[in-house]
mmCIF file of C-alpha atoms in Angstrom:
data_model
loop_
_atom_site.group_PDB
_atom_site.id
_atom_site.type_symbol
_atom_site.label_atom_id
_atom_site.label_comp_id
_atom_site.label_asym_id
_atom_site.label_seq_id
_atom_site.Cartn_x
_atom_site.Cartn_y
_atom_site.Cartn_z
ATOM 1 C CA GLY Y 1 0.000 0.000 0.000
ATOM 2 C CA ASN Y 2 0.883 3.658 -0.049
ATOM 3 C CA SER Y 3 3.045 5.316 2.562
ATOM 4 C CA VAL Y 4 3.973 8.936 3.195
ATOM 5 C CA THR Y 5 6.843 10.607 5.006
ATOM 6 C CA GLN Y 6 6.194 14.091 6.173
ATOM 7 C CA MET Y 7 8.524 16.664 7.638
ATOM 8 C CA GLU Y 8 8.690 16.398 11.410
ATOM 9 C CA GLY Y 9 7.412 19.365 13.312
ATOM 10 C CA PRO Y 10 6.801 21.514 15.053
ATOM 11 C CA VAL Y 11 7.690 24.358 12.734
ATOM 12 C CA THR Y 12 7.763 27.850 14.202
ATOM 13 C CA LEU Y 13 8.017 30.881 11.936
ATOM 14 C CA SER Y 14 7.597 34.601 12.141
ATOM 15 C CA GLU Y 15 4.864 36.308 10.179
ATOM 16 C CA GLU Y 16 5.768 36.868 6.491
ATOM 17 C CA ALA Y 17 8.422 34.142 6.535
ATOM 18 C CA PHE Y 18 8.680 31.544 3.767
ATOM 19 C CA LEU Y 19 7.253 28.109 4.508
ATOM 20 C CA THR Y 20 8.198 24.689 3.166
ATOM 21 C CA ILE Y 21 6.795 21.440 4.517
ATOM 22 C CA ASN Y 22 8.321 18.413 2.832
ATOM 23 C CA CYS Y 23 6.315 15.382 1.826
ATOM 24 C CA THR Y 24 7.467 12.268 0.004
ATOM 25 C CA TYR Y 25 5.409 9.194 -0.728
ATOM 26 C CA THR Y 26 5.667 5.656 -1.968
ATOM 27 C CA ALA Y 27 2.847 4.304 -4.051
ATOM 28 C CA THR Y 28 2.043 1.819 -6.727
ATOM 29 C CA GLY Y 29 0.456 3.257 -9.769
ATOM 30 C CA TYR Y 30 -0.365 6.898 -10.100
ATOM 31 C CA PRO Y 31 -1.798 8.391 -6.903
ATOM 32 C CA SER Y 32 -3.624 11.665 -6.557
ATOM 33 C CA LEU Y 33 -1.997 13.902 -3.953
ATOM 34 C CA PHE Y 34 -3.675 16.040 -1.319
ATOM 35 C CA TRP Y 35 -2.761 18.448 1.452
ATOM 36 C CA TYR Y 36 -5.211 18.801 4.316
ATOM 37 C CA VAL Y 37 -5.170 21.375 7.111
ATOM 38 C CA GLN Y 38 -6.509 21.124 10.643
ATOM 39 C CA TYR Y 39 -7.041 24.434 12.422
ATOM 40 C CA PRO Y 40 -7.130 24.386 16.238
ATOM 41 C CA GLY Y 41 -10.244 22.675 17.558
ATOM 42 C CA GLU Y 42 -11.540 21.756 14.121
ATOM 43 C CA GLY Y 43 -11.687 18.772 11.809
ATOM 44 C CA LEU Y 44 -9.550 18.377 8.707
ATOM 45 C CA GLN Y 45 -10.316 20.238 5.520
ATOM 46 C CA LEU Y 46 -8.846 20.046 2.063
ATOM 47 C CA LEU Y 47 -6.200 22.687 1.347
ATOM 48 C CA LEU Y 48 -5.164 21.735 -2.176
ATOM 49 C CA LYS Y 49 -4.696 18.802 -4.510
ATOM 50 C CA ALA Y 50 -2.893 17.665 -7.674
ATOM 51 C CA THR Y 51 -3.904 14.736 -9.803
ATOM 52 C CA LYS Y 52 -1.110 14.221 -12.325
ATOM 53 C CA ALA Y 53 2.605 14.793 -12.759
ATOM 54 C CA ASP Y 54 3.731 18.424 -12.825
ATOM 55 C CA ASP Y 55 0.304 19.642 -11.748
ATOM 56 C CA LYS Y 56 0.442 22.482 -9.244
ATOM 57 C CA GLY Y 57 -2.279 22.691 -6.633
ATOM 58 C CA SER Y 58 -2.832 26.063 -5.015
ATOM 59 C CA ASN Y 59 -5.140 27.677 -2.485
ATOM 60 C CA LYS Y 60 -4.929 30.555 0.032
ATOM 61 C CA GLY Y 61 -1.385 31.340 -1.106
ATOM 62 C CA PHE Y 62 -0.205 27.773 -0.577
ATOM 63 C CA GLU Y 63 1.216 25.752 -3.470
ATOM 64 C CA ALA Y 64 2.442 22.209 -4.045
ATOM 65 C CA THR Y 65 3.705 20.583 -7.245
ATOM 66 C CA TYR Y 66 3.272 16.894 -8.073
ATOM 67 C CA ARG Y 67 6.810 15.641 -8.706
ATOM 68 C CA LYS Y 68 6.607 12.091 -9.953
ATOM 69 C CA GLU Y 69 10.347 11.705 -10.515
ATOM 70 C CA THR Y 70 11.113 12.469 -6.870
ATOM 71 C CA THR Y 71 7.744 11.179 -5.517
ATOM 72 C CA SER Y 72 7.314 14.420 -3.641
ATOM 73 C CA PHE Y 73 4.569 16.954 -2.993
ATOM 74 C CA HIS Y 74 6.150 19.692 -0.891
ATOM 75 C CA LEU Y 75 3.908 22.434 0.480
ATOM 76 C CA GLU Y 76 5.092 26.035 0.157
ATOM 77 C CA LYS Y 77 3.867 29.508 0.986
ATOM 78 C CA GLY Y 78 5.769 32.675 0.301
ATOM 79 C CA SER Y 79 4.559 34.706 3.272
ATOM 80 C CA VAL Y 80 2.828 33.028 6.198
ATOM 81 C CA GLN Y 81 0.297 34.692 8.469
ATOM 82 C CA VAL Y 82 -0.606 34.066 12.099
ATOM 83 C CA SER Y 83 -3.905 32.598 10.856
ATOM 84 C CA ASP Y 84 -1.965 29.842 9.044
ATOM 85 C CA SER Y 85 -1.090 28.271 12.388
ATOM 86 C CA ALA Y 86 -2.460 24.740 12.101
ATOM 87 C CA VAL Y 87 -1.499 21.110 11.526
ATOM 88 C CA TYR Y 88 -0.843 20.169 7.904
ATOM 89 C CA PHE Y 89 -1.264 16.638 6.531
ATOM 90 C CA CYS Y 90 0.025 15.233 3.256
ATOM 91 C CA ALA Y 91 -2.138 12.444 1.810
ATOM 92 C CA PRO Y 92 -1.664 10.357 -1.340
ATOM 93 C CA GLN Y 93 -4.739 8.603 -2.668
ATOM 94 C CA SER Y 94 -4.298 5.154 -4.148
ATOM 95 C CA SER Y 95 -5.142 4.913 -7.833
ATOM 96 C CA SER Y 96 -6.299 1.317 -7.408
ATOM 97 C CA ASN Y 97 -8.633 1.406 -4.413
ATOM 98 C CA TYR Y 98 -8.908 5.193 -3.746
ATOM 99 C CA LYS Y 99 -7.797 4.832 -0.135
ATOM 100 C CA LEU Y 100 -6.243 7.939 1.441
ATOM 101 C CA THR Y 101 -3.053 7.520 3.455
ATOM 102 C CA PHE Y 102 -2.158 10.392 5.796
ATOM 103 C CA GLY Y 103 1.199 11.546 6.990
ATOM 104 C CA LYS Y 104 1.749 12.168 10.687
ATOM 105 C CA GLY Y 105 1.065 15.871 10.311
ATOM 106 C CA THR Y 106 3.248 18.921 10.769
ATOM 107 C CA LEU Y 107 2.330 21.511 13.378
ATOM 108 C CA LEU Y 108 2.975 25.043 12.144
ATOM 109 C CA THR Y 109 3.004 27.969 14.551
ATOM 110 C CA VAL Y 110 3.305 31.480 13.144
ATOM 111 C CA ASN Y 111 4.224 34.237 15.577
ATOM 112 C CA PRO Y 112 3.382 37.907 15.021
ATOM 113 C CA GLU C 1 -25.853 20.468 1.935
ATOM 114 C CA ALA C 2 -25.083 18.880 5.285
ATOM 115 C CA GLY C 3 -21.508 17.889 5.909
ATOM 116 C CA VAL C 4 -20.216 14.805 7.657
ATOM 117 C CA THR C 5 -21.816 14.595 11.066
ATOM 118 C CA GLN C 6 -20.491 12.684 14.024
ATOM 119 C CA SER C 7 -22.126 11.907 17.330
ATOM 120 C CA PRO C 8 -21.680 12.309 20.151
ATOM 121 C CA THR C 9 -19.305 15.263 20.248
ATOM 122 C CA HIS C 10 -17.874 14.160 23.554
ATOM 123 C CA LEU C 11 -17.992 10.806 25.283
ATOM 124 C CA ILE C 12 -16.687 9.857 28.706
ATOM 125 C CA LYS C 13 -16.385 6.191 29.603
ATOM 126 C CA THR C 14 -14.689 4.181 32.285
ATOM 127 C CA ARG C 15 -12.043 1.590 31.636
ATOM 128 C CA GLY C 16 -13.490 -1.727 30.502
ATOM 129 C CA GLN C 17 -16.707 -0.251 29.120
ATOM 130 C CA GLN C 18 -17.757 -0.145 25.481
ATOM 131 C CA ALA C 19 -18.056 2.975 23.347
ATOM 132 C CA THR C 20 -20.131 3.447 20.207
ATOM 133 C CA LEU C 21 -19.387 6.327 17.859
ATOM 134 C CA ARG C 22 -21.547 7.258 14.896
ATOM 135 C CA CYS C 23 -20.941 8.924 11.565
ATOM 136 C CA SER C 24 -23.301 10.141 8.858
ATOM 137 C CA PRO C 25 -21.565 10.774 5.534
ATOM 138 C CA ILE C 26 -22.376 13.432 3.020
ATOM 139 C CA SER C 27 -25.326 12.412 0.883
ATOM 140 C CA GLY C 28 -24.144 10.313 -2.079
ATOM 141 C CA HIS C 29 -20.829 9.316 -0.530
ATOM 142 C CA THR C 30 -20.346 5.566 -0.270
ATOM 143 C CA SER C 31 -16.957 5.459 1.461
ATOM 144 C CA VAL C 32 -16.432 6.090 5.165
ATOM 145 C CA TYR C 33 -13.062 6.243 6.880
ATOM 146 C CA TRP C 34 -12.333 6.187 10.599
ATOM 147 C CA TYR C 35 -9.176 7.671 12.110
ATOM 148 C CA GLN C 36 -7.822 7.996 15.630
ATOM 149 C CA GLN C 37 -5.973 11.148 16.579
ATOM 150 C CA ALA C 38 -4.387 10.793 19.989
ATOM 151 C CA LEU C 39 -2.830 13.812 21.671
ATOM 152 C CA GLY C 40 0.456 14.743 20.055
ATOM 153 C CA LEU C 41 0.132 12.123 17.333
ATOM 154 C CA GLY C 42 -0.939 12.222 13.741
ATOM 155 C CA LEU C 43 -3.879 10.469 12.187
ATOM 156 C CA GLN C 44 -3.859 6.723 12.708
ATOM 157 C CA PHE C 45 -5.978 4.887 10.165
ATOM 158 C CA LEU C 46 -8.555 2.623 11.777
ATOM 159 C CA LEU C 47 -11.089 1.351 9.254
ATOM 160 C CA TRP C 48 -12.382 1.957 5.762
ATOM 161 C CA TYR C 49 -15.843 0.975 4.586
ATOM 162 C CA ASP C 50 -17.260 1.194 1.118
ATOM 163 C CA GLU C 51 -20.637 -0.013 -0.117
ATOM 164 C CA GLY C 52 -21.263 -1.731 3.191
ATOM 165 C CA GLU C 53 -18.061 -3.759 3.153
ATOM 166 C CA GLU C 54 -14.916 -3.391 5.230
ATOM 167 C CA ARG C 55 -12.202 -2.630 2.659
ATOM 168 C CA ASN C 56 -9.195 -2.091 4.851
ATOM 169 C CA ARG C 57 -8.182 -2.138 8.472
ATOM 170 C CA GLY C 58 -5.380 -0.361 10.269
ATOM 171 C CA ASN C 59 -3.033 -1.792 12.871
ATOM 172 C CA PHE C 60 -5.491 -1.841 15.767
ATOM 173 C CA PRO C 61 -6.620 -4.724 17.999
ATOM 174 C CA PRO C 62 -9.870 -6.577 17.259
ATOM 175 C CA ARG C 63 -11.689 -4.730 20.047
ATOM 176 C CA PHE C 64 -11.922 -1.877 17.533
ATOM 177 C CA SER C 65 -14.684 -2.808 15.124
ATOM 178 C CA GLY C 66 -17.369 -1.192 13.084
ATOM 179 C CA ARG C 67 -19.896 -1.490 10.369
ATOM 180 C CA GLN C 68 -21.539 0.439 7.576
ATOM 181 C CA PHE C 69 -25.285 0.475 7.186
ATOM 182 C CA PRO C 70 -27.307 0.366 3.941
ATOM 183 C CA ASN C 71 -27.710 4.159 4.086
ATOM 184 C CA TYR C 72 -23.866 4.392 4.242
ATOM 185 C CA SER C 73 -23.790 5.717 7.775
ATOM 186 C CA SER C 74 -21.259 4.005 9.973
ATOM 187 C CA GLU C 75 -20.624 2.990 13.538
ATOM 188 C CA LEU C 76 -17.320 2.488 15.317
ATOM 189 C CA ASN C 77 -17.322 0.278 18.394
ATOM 190 C CA VAL C 78 -14.522 0.078 20.898
ATOM 191 C CA ASN C 79 -14.804 -2.730 23.432
ATOM 192 C CA ALA C 80 -12.952 -3.188 26.708
ATOM 193 C CA LEU C 81 -11.856 0.439 26.753
ATOM 194 C CA GLU C 82 -8.351 1.259 27.890
ATOM 195 C CA LEU C 83 -6.997 4.591 29.086
ATOM 196 C CA GLU C 84 -4.870 4.930 25.945
ATOM 197 C CA ASP C 85 -7.998 4.819 23.793
ATOM 198 C CA SER C 86 -8.629 8.409 24.836
ATOM 199 C CA ALA C 87 -8.413 10.376 21.600
ATOM 200 C CA LEU C 88 -10.268 12.334 18.975
ATOM 201 C CA TYR C 89 -11.968 9.953 16.555
ATOM 202 C CA LEU C 90 -12.482 11.406 13.115
ATOM 203 C CA CYS C 91 -14.788 10.149 10.416
ATOM 204 C CA ALA C 92 -14.437 11.097 6.763
ATOM 205 C CA SER C 93 -16.548 10.324 3.733
ATOM 206 C CA SER C 94 -15.954 10.414 0.001
ATOM 207 C CA TRP C 95 -17.042 8.992 -3.298
ATOM 208 C CA ALA C 96 -14.981 5.891 -4.034
ATOM 209 C CA SER C 97 -13.384 7.299 -7.139
ATOM 210 C CA ARG C 98 -10.167 8.842 -8.279
ATOM 211 C CA ASN C 99 -9.212 12.410 -7.501
ATOM 212 C CA THR C 100 -12.011 12.918 -5.020
ATOM 213 C CA GLU C 101 -11.318 14.501 -1.684
ATOM 214 C CA ALA C 102 -12.480 13.184 1.640
ATOM 215 C CA PHE C 103 -14.658 15.384 3.819
ATOM 216 C CA PHE C 104 -14.162 15.196 7.548
ATOM 217 C CA GLY C 105 -16.516 15.509 10.465
ATOM 218 C CA GLN C 106 -15.667 17.465 13.591
ATOM 219 C CA GLY C 107 -14.856 14.315 15.492
ATOM 220 C CA THR C 108 -15.857 12.592 18.714
ATOM 221 C CA ARG C 109 -13.645 13.268 21.712
ATOM 222 C CA LEU C 110 -13.504 10.013 23.695
ATOM 223 C CA THR C 111 -12.150 10.187 27.212
ATOM 224 C CA VAL C 112 -11.547 6.992 29.147
ATOM 225 C CA VAL C 113 -11.187 7.404 32.893
#
């Protein structure tokens, strides 16, 4: 089955700093790739997704590019805000049975 | 459109008891996933149901079980509760097809005392 390795947290940044959260995966076939975000006290919600090689998913200033050659889907944002403080999860979706596999999550704290 | 709903929101049980958690998926979704999120840990995959069948099971003991009903709602049962079962239990639903996201409920906070 699929597996995912996500950058260990916690990550602490100052407002307007550049963010990268690394994510690499192993999968058979051609998975779709997702990033989910969990704000404090809430459930998970989809942040962005990419469904084929070289696709770039983007939302709320966050971006991630599907890199098939390096099996990676790193999350980036050019200028983080305090409101971005949350836990971020990388999740490949199997192309054979559609099961989502989640990484352990990366806690991001942005200080003013 | 209603999202994924979970009940109860909070549940307090004593060690050795049984807990039953419920999940109603978004209308039209056939797949339901269950995850455990213990304090300080990521999401641990518990169970995946689709079309009423258990499709996959995570690395949890048999006292964690569940089922999916004909209307696609789902139940998670935890028998012989242990203190370390205290966690947030999240349910997610999706269509069982490629490129579709999963939608999560707000979770059930289970506390075992």
